[in-house]
PDB file of C-alpha atoms in Angstrom:
ATOM      1  CA  ARG A 719     144.376  -7.429  44.830  1.00 89.00           C
ATOM      2  CA  GLY A 720     147.557  -5.412  45.293  1.00 94.00           C
ATOM      3  CA  LEU A 721     149.558  -8.446  46.452  1.00 96.00           C
ATOM      4  CA  THR A 722     153.284  -7.949  46.992  1.00 97.00           C
ATOM      5  CA  ASP A 723     154.058 -11.214  48.807  1.00 96.00           C
ATOM      6  CA  ILE A 724     153.075 -14.689  47.580  1.00 97.00           C
ATOM      7  CA  SER A 725     155.309 -16.757  49.893  1.00 96.00           C
ATOM      8  CA  LEU A 726     152.230 -18.572  51.226  1.00 95.00           C
ATOM      9  CA  LEU A 727     151.962 -20.387  47.866  1.00 96.00           C
ATOM     10  CA  LYS A 728     155.045 -22.469  48.733  1.00 95.00           C
ATOM     11  CA  CYS A 729     152.731 -24.708  50.768  1.00 95.00           C
ATOM     12  CA  PHE A 730     150.476 -25.588  47.825  1.00 96.00           C
ATOM     13  CA  ILE A 731     152.922 -27.798  45.927  1.00 96.00           C
ATOM     14  CA  HIS A 732     150.255 -29.511  43.810  1.00 97.00           C
ATOM     15  CA  LEU A 733     148.852 -26.370  42.173  1.00 97.00           C
ATOM     16  CA  ARG A 734     148.578 -26.727  38.390  1.00 98.00           C
ATOM     17  CA  TYR A 735     146.958 -23.416  37.315  1.00 98.00           C
ATOM     18  CA  VAL A 736     147.888 -20.065  38.887  1.00 98.00           C
ATOM     19  CA  ASP A 737     146.657 -16.589  37.919  1.00 98.00           C
ATOM     20  CA  LEU A 738     148.350 -13.716  39.775  1.00 98.00           C
ATOM     21  CA  SER A 739     147.468 -10.942  37.329  1.00 98.00           C
ATOM     22  CA  LYS A 740     146.809  -7.335  38.365  1.00 98.00           C
ATOM     23  CA  ASN A 741     148.902  -7.299  41.528  1.00 98.00           C
ATOM     24  CA  LYS A 742     152.151  -5.559  42.534  1.00 98.00           C
ATOM     25  CA  LEU A 743     154.535  -8.501  42.406  1.00 98.00           C
ATOM     26  CA  LYS A 744     158.248  -7.974  41.830  1.00 97.00           C
ATOM     27  CA  ASP A 745     159.460 -11.485  42.663  1.00 94.00           C
ATOM     28  CA  LEU A 746     158.210 -14.941  41.611  1.00 96.00           C
ATOM     29  CA  ALA A 747     160.742 -16.981  43.638  1.00 95.00           C
ATOM     30  CA  PRO A 748     158.050 -18.623  45.855  1.00 95.00           C
ATOM     31  CA  LEU A 749     156.666 -20.367  42.753  1.00 97.00           C
ATOM     32  CA  SER A 750     159.778 -22.563  42.549  1.00 95.00           C
ATOM     33  CA  SER A 751     158.073 -25.010  44.944  1.00 95.00           C
ATOM     34  CA  LEU A 752     155.166 -25.532  42.533  1.00 97.00           C
ATOM     35  CA  THR A 753     156.825 -28.279  40.520  1.00 96.00           C
ATOM     36  CA  GLN A 754     153.470 -29.538  39.131  1.00 97.00           C
ATOM     37  CA  LEU A 755     152.574 -26.154  37.602  1.00 98.00           C
ATOM     38  CA  LEU A 756     151.216 -26.329  34.036  1.00 98.00           C
ATOM     39  CA  TRP A 757     149.884 -22.801  33.462  1.00 98.00           C
ATOM     40  CA  LEU A 758     150.922 -19.434  34.882  1.00 98.00           C
ATOM     41  CA  LYS A 759     149.520 -15.965  34.277  1.00 98.00           C
ATOM     42  CA  VAL A 760     151.205 -12.952  35.919  1.00 98.00           C
ATOM     43  CA  ASP A 761     150.023 -10.083  33.695  1.00 98.00           C
ATOM     44  CA  GLU A 762     149.994  -6.474  34.925  1.00 98.00           C
ATOM     45  CA  ASN A 763     152.487  -6.701  37.789  1.00 98.00           C
ATOM     46  CA  LEU A 764     155.780  -4.903  38.497  1.00 98.00           C
ATOM     47  CA  LEU A 765     158.138  -7.631  37.280  1.00 98.00           C
ATOM     48  CA  THR A 766     161.453  -6.555  35.754  1.00 96.00           C
ATOM     49  CA  SER A 767     162.597 -10.123  35.050  1.00 94.00           C
ATOM     50  CA  ALA A 768     160.970 -13.316  33.781  1.00 94.00           C
ATOM     51  CA  SER A 769     163.649 -15.415  35.453  1.00 93.00           C
ATOM     52  CA  MET A 770     162.345 -18.380  37.471  1.00 93.00           C
ATOM     53  CA  GLN A 771     163.650 -21.718  38.602  1.00 94.00           C
ATOM     54  CA  GLU A 772     163.077 -24.297  35.873  1.00 94.00           C
ATOM     55  CA  LEU A 773     159.643 -25.922  36.228  1.00 96.00           C
ATOM     56  CA  PRO A 774     159.510 -29.347  34.525  1.00 95.00           C
ATOM     57  CA  TYR A 775     155.844 -29.391  33.409  1.00 97.00           C
ATOM     58  CA  LEU A 776     155.100 -25.713  32.801  1.00 98.00           C
ATOM     59  CA  GLN A 777     153.541 -25.310  29.337  1.00 98.00           C
ATOM     60  CA  VAL A 778     151.965 -21.824  29.224  1.00 98.00           C
ATOM     61  CA  ILE A 779     153.199 -18.528  30.727  1.00 98.00           C
ATOM     62  CA  SER A 780     151.861 -15.012  30.258  1.00 98.00           C
ATOM     63  CA  PHE A 781     153.970 -12.066  31.475  1.00 98.00           C
ATOM     64  CA  ASP A 782     152.006  -9.352  29.602  1.00 98.00           C
ATOM     65  CA  HIS A 783     152.153  -5.711  30.738  1.00 98.00           C
ATOM     66  CA  ASN A 784     155.165  -5.833  33.062  1.00 98.00           C
ATOM     67  CA  HIS A 785     158.589  -4.130  32.910  1.00 97.00           C
ATOM     68  CA  ILE A 786     160.628  -7.101  31.682  1.00 96.00           C
ATOM     69  CA  MET A 787     163.688  -6.221  29.597  1.00 93.00           C
ATOM     70  CA  ASP A 788     165.110  -9.586  28.442  1.00 91.00           C
ATOM     71  CA  PHE A 789     164.639 -13.368  28.208  1.00 89.00           C
ATOM     72  CA  GLU A 790     167.147 -14.382  30.840  1.00 88.00           C
ATOM     73  CA  GLY A 791     166.084 -17.268  33.068  1.00 89.00           C
ATOM     74  CA  ILE A 792     163.270 -18.685  30.899  1.00 92.00           C
ATOM     75  CA  THR A 793     164.308 -22.336  30.712  1.00 91.00           C
ATOM     76  CA  HIS A 794     161.213 -24.531  31.127  1.00 94.00           C
ATOM     77  CA  PRO A 795     161.621 -27.631  28.913  1.00 93.00           C
ATOM     78  CA  LEU A 796     157.899 -28.226  28.131  1.00 96.00           C
ATOM     79  CA  LEU A 797     157.011 -24.549  27.625  1.00 96.00           C
ATOM     80  CA  ALA A 798     154.886 -24.336  24.461  1.00 97.00           C
ATOM     81  CA  ASN A 799     153.292 -20.887  24.704  1.00 98.00           C
ATOM     82  CA  LEU A 800     155.121 -17.793  26.006  1.00 97.00           C
ATOM     83  CA  SER A 801     153.618 -14.294  26.037  1.00 98.00           C
ATOM     84  CA  LEU A 802     155.602 -11.151  26.893  1.00 98.00           C
ATOM     85  CA  LYS A 803     153.306  -8.595  25.293  1.00 98.00           C
ATOM     86  CA  GLU A 804     153.733  -4.913  26.220  1.00 98.00           C
ATOM     87  CA  ASN A 805     157.006  -5.140  28.130  1.00 98.00           C
ATOM     88  CA  LYS A 806     160.335  -3.334  27.593  1.00 96.00           C
ATOM     89  CA  ILE A 807     162.307  -5.972  25.728  1.00 95.00           C
ATOM     90  CA  GLN A 808     164.929  -4.497  23.406  1.00 91.00           C
ATOM     91  CA  THR A 809     166.901  -7.578  22.419  1.00 85.00           C
ATOM     92  CA  VAL A 810     165.962 -11.217  21.926  1.00 84.00           C
ATOM     93  CA  LEU A 811     169.416 -12.402  22.964  1.00 77.00           C
ATOM     94  CA  GLY A 812     169.235 -14.615  26.024  1.00 73.00           C
ATOM     95  CA  LEU A 813     166.448 -16.775  24.618  1.00 78.00           C
ATOM     96  CA  SER A 814     167.483 -20.277  25.624  1.00 68.00           C
ATOM     97  CA  HIS A 815     167.283 -22.195  22.327  1.00 71.00           C
ATOM     98  CA  ASP A 816     168.677 -25.446  23.719  1.00 76.00           C
ATOM     99  CA  GLN A 817     166.185 -25.490  26.609  1.00 78.00           C
ATOM    100  CA  LEU A 818     163.063 -24.051  24.953  1.00 87.00           C
ATOM    101  CA  PHE A 819     162.838 -26.836  22.388  1.00 87.00           C
ATOM    102  CA  SER A 820     159.053 -27.235  22.956  1.00 93.00           C
ATOM    103  CA  LEU A 821     158.175 -23.560  22.334  1.00 95.00           C
ATOM    104  CA  GLN A 822     155.599 -23.169  19.540  1.00 96.00           C
ATOM    105  CA  VAL A 823     153.957 -19.779  20.170  1.00 97.00           C
ATOM    106  CA  LEU A 824     155.892 -16.628  21.097  1.00 96.00           C
ATOM    107  CA  GLU A 825     154.023 -13.344  21.660  1.00 98.00           C
ATOM    108  CA  LEU A 826     156.210 -10.211  21.781  1.00 97.00           C
ATOM    109  CA  ARG A 827     153.849  -7.446  20.638  1.00 98.00           C
ATOM    110  CA  GLY A 828     154.419  -3.936  21.944  1.00 98.00           C
ATOM    111  CA  ASN A 829     158.073  -4.127  22.984  1.00 97.00           C
ATOM    112  CA  LYS A 830     161.175  -2.256  21.758  1.00 95.00           C
ATOM    113  CA  ILE A 831     162.769  -4.951  19.597  1.00 95.00           C
ATOM    114  CA  GLU A 832     164.846  -3.639  16.664  1.00 93.00           C
ATOM    115  CA  THR A 833     165.897  -6.863  14.928  1.00 90.00           C
ATOM    116  CA  THR A 834     164.898 -10.517  14.719  1.00 89.00           C
ATOM    117  CA  ALA A 835     168.531 -11.704  15.011  1.00 87.00           C
ATOM    118  CA  GLY A 836     168.907 -14.377  17.673  1.00 84.00           C
ATOM    119  CA  LEU A 837     165.263 -15.497  17.724  1.00 84.00           C
ATOM    120  CA  GLY A 838     165.691 -18.846  15.971  1.00 71.00           C
ATOM    121  CA  VAL A 839     163.741 -21.257  18.184  1.00 80.00           C
ATOM    122  CA  SER A 840     163.576 -24.414  16.083  1.00 78.00           C
ATOM    123  CA  LYS A 841     159.966 -25.578  16.666  1.00 89.00           C
ATOM    124  CA  LEU A 842     158.309 -22.158  16.722  1.00 93.00           C
ATOM    125  CA  LYS A 843     155.056 -22.107  14.719  1.00 97.00           C
ATOM    126  CA  LYS A 844     153.611 -18.684  15.557  1.00 97.00           C
ATOM    127  CA  LEU A 845     155.604 -15.504  16.170  1.00 97.00           C
ATOM    128  CA  TYR A 846     153.933 -12.165  16.987  1.00 98.00           C
ATOM    129  CA  LEU A 847     156.201  -9.096  16.728  1.00 97.00           C
ATOM    130  CA  ALA A 848     153.711  -6.298  15.970  1.00 98.00           C
ATOM    131  CA  LYS A 849     154.242  -2.808  17.442  1.00 98.00           C
ATOM    132  CA  ASN A 850     158.015  -2.990  17.864  1.00 97.00           C
ATOM    133  CA  THR A 851     160.753  -0.941  16.129  1.00 96.00           C
ATOM    134  CA  ILE A 852     162.073  -3.672  13.830  1.00 96.00           C
ATOM    135  CA  CYS A 853     163.928  -2.267  10.829  1.00 94.00           C
ATOM    136  CA  SER A 854     165.826  -5.380   9.716  1.00 91.00           C
ATOM    137  CA  LEU A 855     164.991  -9.067   9.423  1.00 94.00           C
ATOM    138  CA  GLU A 856     167.851 -11.386  10.344  1.00 91.00           C
ATOM    139  CA  GLY A 857     168.194 -15.055  11.236  1.00 89.00           C
ATOM    140  CA  LEU A 858     164.850 -16.044   9.680  1.00 91.00           C
ATOM    141  CA  GLU A 859     166.427 -19.090   8.009  1.00 90.00           C
ATOM    142  CA  GLU A 860     166.178 -20.779  11.420  1.00 88.00           C
ATOM    143  CA  PHE A 861     162.357 -20.703  11.325  1.00 91.00           C
ATOM    144  CA  LYS A 862     161.832 -23.912   9.381  1.00 93.00           C
ATOM    145  CA  GLN A 863     158.509 -24.756  11.064  1.00 95.00           C
ATOM    146  CA  LEU A 864     157.070 -21.237  11.378  1.00 96.00           C
ATOM    147  CA  GLU A 865     153.507 -20.938  10.011  1.00 98.00           C
ATOM    148  CA  THR A 866     152.478 -17.431  11.144  1.00 98.00           C
ATOM    149  CA  LEU A 867     154.621 -14.280  11.319  1.00 98.00           C
ATOM    150  CA  HIS A 868     153.077 -11.003  12.496  1.00 98.00           C
ATOM    151  CA  LEU A 869     155.159  -7.845  11.861  1.00 98.00           C
ATOM    152  CA  ARG A 870     152.495  -5.133  11.784  1.00 98.00           C
ATOM    153  CA  ASP A 871     153.446  -1.599  12.903  1.00 98.00           C
ATOM    154  CA  ASN A 872     157.218  -1.825  12.603  1.00 98.00           C
ATOM    155  CA  LYS A 873     159.804   0.136  10.607  1.00 97.00           C
ATOM    156  CA  LEU A 874     160.557  -2.239   7.729  1.00 97.00           C
ATOM    157  CA  GLU A 875     161.426  -0.641   4.398  1.00 97.00           C
ATOM    158  CA  ALA A 876     163.150  -3.674   2.869  1.00 96.00           C
ATOM    159  CA  LEU A 877     162.115  -7.323   2.851  1.00 96.00           C
ATOM    160  CA  ASP A 878     165.558  -8.889   2.833  1.00 94.00           C
ATOM    161  CA  GLY A 879     166.053 -11.758   5.233  1.00 93.00           C
ATOM    162  CA  PHE A 880     163.292 -14.140   4.196  1.00 95.00           C
ATOM    163  CA  SER A 881     164.621 -17.589   3.376  1.00 94.00           C
ATOM    164  CA  ASP A 882     163.549 -20.514   1.212  1.00 94.00           C
ATOM    165  CA  SER A 883     164.083 -22.685   4.298  1.00 94.00           C
ATOM    166  CA  MET A 884     160.835 -21.149   5.673  1.00 95.00           C
ATOM    167  CA  LYS A 885     158.844 -23.864   3.972  1.00 96.00           C
ATOM    168  CA  CYS A 886     155.864 -23.765   6.349  1.00 97.00           C
ATOM    169  CA  LEU A 887     155.133 -20.012   6.462  1.00 98.00           C
ATOM    170  CA  GLN A 888     151.525 -19.486   5.369  1.00 98.00           C
ATOM    171  CA  TYR A 889     150.496 -16.163   6.954  1.00 98.00           C
ATOM    172  CA  LEU A 890     152.569 -12.973   6.903  1.00 98.00           C
ATOM    173  CA  ASN A 891     151.317  -9.634   8.256  1.00 98.00           C
ATOM    174  CA  LEU A 892     153.369  -6.575   7.195  1.00 98.00           C
ATOM    175  CA  ARG A 893     150.681  -3.951   7.684  1.00 98.00           C
ATOM    176  CA  SER A 894     151.784  -0.389   8.546  1.00 98.00           C
ATOM    177  CA  ASN A 895     155.451  -0.594   7.638  1.00 98.00           C
ATOM    178  CA  GLY A 896     157.447   1.462   5.125  1.00 98.00           C
ATOM    179  CA  ILE A 897     157.494  -0.820   2.070  1.00 98.00           C
ATOM    180  CA  LYS A 898     157.469   1.375  -1.013  1.00 97.00           C
ATOM    181  CA  SER A 899     158.283  -0.763  -4.051  1.00 95.00           C
ATOM    182  CA  PHE A 900     156.960  -3.966  -5.548  1.00 96.00           C
ATOM    183  CA  GLN A 901     160.572  -5.069  -5.995  1.00 95.00           C
ATOM    184  CA  GLU A 902     160.612  -5.571  -2.225  1.00 97.00           C
ATOM    185  CA  VAL A 903     157.406  -7.613  -2.406  1.00 97.00           C
ATOM    186  CA  GLU A 904     159.099  -9.777  -5.051  1.00 96.00           C
ATOM    187  CA  LYS A 905     161.568 -10.962  -2.408  1.00 97.00           C
ATOM    188  CA  LEU A 906     158.706 -12.920  -0.819  1.00 98.00           C
ATOM    189  CA  GLN A 907     158.850 -15.343  -3.762  1.00 97.00           C
ATOM    190  CA  VAL A 908     161.248 -17.450  -1.675  1.00 97.00           C
ATOM    191  CA  LEU A 909     158.317 -18.445   0.589  1.00 97.00           C
ATOM    192  CA  PRO A 910     156.808 -21.496  -1.157  1.00 95.00           C
ATOM    193  CA  MET A 911     153.756 -21.945   1.096  1.00 97.00           C
ATOM    194  CA  LEU A 912     152.740 -18.292   1.586  1.00 98.00           C
ATOM    195  CA  GLN A 913     148.952 -18.097   1.204  1.00 98.00           C
ATOM    196  CA  ALA A 914     147.867 -14.982   3.102  1.00 98.00           C
ATOM    197  CA  LEU A 915     149.672 -11.626   2.996  1.00 98.00           C
ATOM    198  CA  VAL A 916     148.698  -8.334   4.655  1.00 98.00           C
ATOM    199  CA  LEU A 917     150.369  -5.278   3.075  1.00 98.00           C
ATOM    200  CA  MET A 918     147.771  -2.568   3.626  1.00 97.00           C
ATOM    201  CA  ASP A 919     148.913   0.796   5.035  1.00 98.00           C
ATOM    202  CA  ASN A 920     152.318   0.529   3.356  1.00 98.00           C
ATOM    203  CA  PRO A 921     153.289   3.137   0.713  1.00 98.00           C
ATOM    204  CA  CYS A 922     153.139   0.492  -2.045  1.00 97.00           C
ATOM    205  CA  SER A 923     149.469  -0.220  -1.270  1.00 97.00           C
ATOM    206  CA  GLU A 924     148.597   3.290  -2.493  1.00 96.00           C
ATOM    207  CA  GLU A 925     149.898   2.518  -5.993  1.00 94.00           C
ATOM    208  CA  PRO A 926     147.453   2.013  -8.872  1.00 91.00           C
ATOM    209  CA  SER A 927     146.778  -1.670  -9.626  1.00 93.00           C
ATOM    210  CA  TYR A 928     148.307  -2.546  -6.261  1.00 97.00           C
ATOM    211  CA  ARG A 929     146.566  -5.902  -5.918  1.00 97.00           C
ATOM    212  CA  LEU A 930     147.420  -7.000  -9.438  1.00 96.00           C
ATOM    213  CA  GLU A 931     151.045  -5.948  -9.042  1.00 95.00           C
ATOM    214  CA  VAL A 932     151.353  -8.040  -5.887  1.00 97.00           C
ATOM    215  CA  LEU A 933     149.507 -11.045  -7.342  1.00 97.00           C
ATOM    216  CA  SER A 934     151.596 -10.983 -10.504  1.00 96.00           C
ATOM    217  CA  ARG A 935     154.643 -11.485  -8.297  1.00 96.00           C
ATOM    218  CA  LEU A 936     153.080 -13.877  -5.766  1.00 97.00           C
ATOM    219  CA  PRO A 937     150.563 -15.921  -7.794  1.00 96.00           C
ATOM    220  CA  GLN A 938     150.104 -18.574  -5.081  1.00 96.00           C
ATOM    221  CA  LEU A 939     148.382 -16.132  -2.679  1.00 97.00           C
ATOM    222  CA  GLN A 940     144.858 -17.090  -1.646  1.00 97.00           C
ATOM    223  CA  ARG A 941     144.256 -13.913   0.332  1.00 98.00           C
ATOM    224  CA  LEU A 942     145.663 -10.380   0.086  1.00 98.00           C
ATOM    225  CA  ASP A 943     144.861  -8.013   2.944  1.00 97.00           C
ATOM    226  CA  LYS A 944     141.320  -8.797   4.042  1.00 88.00           C
ATOM    227  CA  GLU A 945     140.030 -10.064   0.712  1.00 95.00           C
ATOM    228  CA  SER A 946     140.239 -13.452  -0.956  1.00 97.00           C
ATOM    229  CA  VAL A 947     141.868 -13.540  -4.374  1.00 96.00           C
ATOM    230  CA  GLU A 948     139.246 -13.901  -7.105  1.00 95.00           C
ATOM    231  CA  GLU A 949     139.782 -15.962 -10.229  1.00 95.00           C
ATOM    232  CA  LYS A 950     139.277 -12.923 -12.444  1.00 95.00           C
ATOM    233  CA  GLU A 951     142.097 -10.926 -10.858  1.00 94.00           C
ATOM    234  CA  ARG A 952     144.269 -14.031 -10.833  1.00 95.00           C
ATOM    235  CA  GLU A 953     143.921 -14.188 -14.624  1.00 95.00           C
ATOM    236  CA  GLU A 954     144.684 -10.482 -15.003  1.00 95.00           C
ATOM    237  CA  ALA A 955     147.755 -10.844 -12.803  1.00 95.00           C
ATOM    238  CA  LYS A 956     148.923 -13.745 -14.961  1.00 94.00           C
ATOM    239  CA  LYS A 957     148.744 -11.540 -18.067  1.00 94.00           C
ATOM    240  CA  ILE A 958     150.771  -8.809 -16.335  1.00 92.00           C
ATOM    241  CA  ARG A 959     153.366 -11.398 -15.376  1.00 91.00           C
ATOM    242  CA  GLN A 960     153.630 -12.713 -18.938  1.00 92.00           C
ATOM    243  CA  THR A 961     153.941  -9.202 -20.371  1.00 90.00           C
ATOM    244  CA  ARG A 962     156.711  -8.420 -17.897  1.00 88.00           C
ATOM    245  CA  LYS A 963     158.599 -11.584 -18.873  1.00 86.00           C
ATOM    246  CA  GLU A 964     158.359 -10.722 -22.555  1.00 85.00           C
ATOM    247  CA  LYS A 965     159.813  -7.269 -21.908  1.00 81.00           C
ATOM    248  CA  GLU A 966     162.698  -8.784 -19.964  1.00 77.00           C
TER     249      GLU A 966
END
């Protein structure tokens, strides 16, 4: 509606669900009176900061398609789902680990993030980092409860940084990166629960026997790219693995 002023909302202190998307807001200060707020959506505005006064019951926020550059001022203790898709975030420093202890889903697609260092929110279960400029993976040992990690369309050439402390990671999307060798794929062996891996549109996926080469290194996979692993190729991959061991 082209709103620039939402000061009137201060009067409605019992609001629980607020959607202010597609306006021209630059300031969310009037929302500090809404102490009962559970859910807030402010997509497609002119916000340069996500900073707000701490709201005790707020569980879901979406700041998609704004001009936000950092995490400063996001301190809501019950926040479980935070989306900052398509903003201008370059660094994840400023994420309040000690106050965001309820955060389980973090959506950061389409920003300008270069590294994962500093992102270790302890209870995070789903992390979406597609369409950034990430070239190194750091601090992943903090993600002990992470189940889903989405890194499509980044600049990864090496897969260093994964940790055996990531005991819950089941789904990993690495589509459209720069991974050339199967030696890099081998580094994913530290992930004990990995079941689904997406590697298509990487240089290594153009290699002959690509699927078998990956499965020989990660035999626990149930799904590679968009296809389930069949018993026949599982057996073939096992033979390749045995032959490799004998050569070693």
